[in-house]
PDB file of C-alpha atoms in Angstrom:
ATOM      1  CA  UNK A  15      35.461 -35.779  42.444  1.00 46.00           C
ATOM      2  CA  UNK A  16      32.132 -37.033  41.626  1.00 51.00           C
ATOM      3  CA  UNK A  17      29.914 -39.985  42.564  1.00 56.00           C
ATOM      4  CA  UNK A  18      27.411 -40.476  39.920  1.00 63.00           C
ATOM      5  CA  UNK A  19      25.920 -43.357  41.950  1.00 75.00           C
ATOM      6  CA  UNK A  20      24.777 -41.292  44.907  1.00 79.00           C
ATOM      7  CA  UNK A  21      22.085 -39.298  43.094  1.00 80.00           C
ATOM      8  CA  UNK A  22      20.962 -42.461  41.216  1.00 84.00           C
ATOM      9  CA  UNK A  23      20.716 -44.327  44.437  1.00 83.00           C
ATOM     10  CA  UNK A  24      18.545 -41.577  45.959  1.00 84.00           C
ATOM     11  CA  UNK A  25      16.270 -41.412  43.046  1.00 86.00           C
ATOM     12  CA  UNK A  26      15.746 -45.283  43.012  1.00 87.00           C
ATOM     13  CA  UNK A  27      15.008 -45.138  46.952  1.00 86.00           C
ATOM     14  CA  UNK A  28      12.476 -42.385  46.298  1.00 87.00           C
ATOM     15  CA  UNK A  29      10.470 -44.951  44.376  1.00 90.00           C
ATOM     16  CA  UNK A  30      10.606 -47.807  46.997  1.00 90.00           C
ATOM     17  CA  UNK A  31       7.770 -47.990  49.351  1.00 90.00           C
ATOM     18  CA  UNK A  32       8.909 -47.182  52.845  1.00 89.00           C
ATOM     19  CA  UNK A  33      12.035 -45.501  51.625  1.00 87.00           C
ATOM     20  CA  UNK A  34      12.796 -41.884  50.621  1.00 85.00           C
ATOM     21  CA  UNK A  35      15.425 -39.800  49.024  1.00 85.00           C
ATOM     22  CA  UNK A  36      17.698 -37.667  51.127  1.00 86.00           C
ATOM     23  CA  UNK A  37      20.261 -35.034  50.279  1.00 87.00           C
ATOM     24  CA  UNK A  38      22.055 -35.774  53.380  1.00 89.00           C
ATOM     25  CA  UNK A  39      22.493 -39.441  52.606  1.00 87.00           C
ATOM     26  CA  UNK A  40      23.665 -38.570  49.033  1.00 85.00           C
ATOM     27  CA  UNK A  41      26.337 -36.087  50.591  1.00 89.00           C
ATOM     28  CA  UNK A  42      27.365 -38.933  53.023  1.00 89.00           C
ATOM     29  CA  UNK A  43      27.897 -41.313  49.984  1.00 86.00           C
ATOM     30  CA  UNK A  44      30.009 -38.785  48.345  1.00 87.00           C
ATOM     31  CA  UNK A  45      32.031 -38.065  51.348  1.00 92.00           C
ATOM     32  CA  UNK A  46      32.526 -41.588  52.068  1.00 90.00           C
ATOM     33  CA  UNK A  47      33.955 -41.992  48.692  1.00 89.00           C
ATOM     34  CA  UNK A  48      36.233 -39.057  49.034  1.00 91.00           C
ATOM     35  CA  UNK A  49      37.501 -40.487  52.434  1.00 94.00           C
ATOM     36  CA  UNK A  50      38.160 -43.816  50.954  1.00 93.00           C
ATOM     37  CA  UNK A  51      40.093 -42.493  47.828  1.00 93.00           C
ATOM     38  CA  UNK A  52      42.226 -40.185  50.032  1.00 95.00           C
ATOM     39  CA  UNK A  53      42.937 -43.037  52.446  1.00 95.00           C
ATOM     40  CA  UNK A  54      43.985 -45.369  49.560  1.00 94.00           C
ATOM     41  CA  UNK A  55      46.268 -42.504  47.961  1.00 95.00           C
ATOM     42  CA  UNK A  56      47.837 -42.109  51.299  1.00 94.00           C
ATOM     43  CA  UNK A  57      48.559 -45.805  51.836  1.00 92.00           C
ATOM     44  CA  UNK A  58      50.062 -45.991  48.303  1.00 90.00           C
ATOM     45  CA  UNK A  59      52.182 -42.963  48.997  1.00 88.00           C
ATOM     46  CA  UNK A  60      53.323 -44.298  52.108  1.00 85.00           C
ATOM     47  CA  UNK A  61      54.283 -47.674  50.462  1.00 82.00           C
ATOM     48  CA  UNK A  62      56.235 -45.880  47.741  1.00 79.00           C
ATOM     49  CA  UNK A  63      57.949 -43.705  50.163  1.00 77.00           C
ATOM     50  CA  UNK A  64      59.093 -46.938  52.261  1.00 71.00           C
ATOM     51  CA  UNK A  65      60.302 -48.721  49.241  1.00 68.00           C
ATOM     52  CA  UNK A  66      62.333 -45.571  47.979  1.00 67.00           C
ATOM     53  CA  UNK A  67      64.101 -45.416  51.563  1.00 64.00           C
ATOM     54  CA  UNK A  68      65.385 -49.023  50.999  1.00 61.00           C
ATOM     55  CA  UNK A  69      68.750 -48.947  49.245  1.00 62.00           C
ATOM     56  CA  UNK A  70      67.488 -51.790  47.027  1.00 58.00           C
ATOM     57  CA  UNK A  71      63.977 -50.607  46.488  1.00 54.00           C
ATOM     58  CA  UNK A  72      62.575 -53.509  48.724  1.00 56.00           C
ATOM     59  CA  UNK A  73      59.909 -52.848  51.372  1.00 56.00           C
ATOM     60  CA  UNK A  74      60.949 -53.285  54.860  1.00 57.00           C
ATOM     61  CA  UNK A  75      60.752 -56.716  55.850  1.00 58.00           C
ATOM     62  CA  UNK A  76      60.743 -58.357  52.281  1.00 59.00           C
ATOM     63  CA  UNK A  77      63.383 -60.384  51.020  1.00 62.00           C
ATOM     64  CA  UNK A  78      64.881 -59.714  47.629  1.00 62.00           C
ATOM     65  CA  UNK A  79      64.688 -62.636  45.069  1.00 65.00           C
ATOM     66  CA  UNK A  80      67.847 -64.843  44.753  1.00 68.00           C
ATOM     67  CA  UNK A  81      69.038 -66.356  41.685  1.00 66.00           C
ATOM     68  CA  UNK A  82      71.990 -68.677  41.643  1.00 67.00           C
ATOM     69  CA  UNK A  83      72.880 -67.461  45.141  1.00 66.00           C
ATOM     70  CA  UNK A  84      72.969 -63.861  44.170  1.00 67.00           C
ATOM     71  CA  UNK A  85      70.378 -61.129  45.195  1.00 63.00           C
ATOM     72  CA  UNK A  86      68.367 -59.958  42.205  1.00 61.00           C
ATOM     73  CA  UNK A  87      67.703 -56.207  42.539  1.00 58.00           C
TER      74      UNK A  87
END
């Protein structure tokens, strides 16, 4: 996994008066990206798992669409 924005941001900050580039800041940016992606994948997996556990593929608490009085699955 790579975050090409972190090195670019640090390079730009090195050229702004009063700011400085920091390897620790770049590492924090990349770790933040990794945590965010991992969290999103976990939530996606949990959502799919919950849908698969329902007999009609619905998520818990959702109502299936009804057409002419018959549930459409």
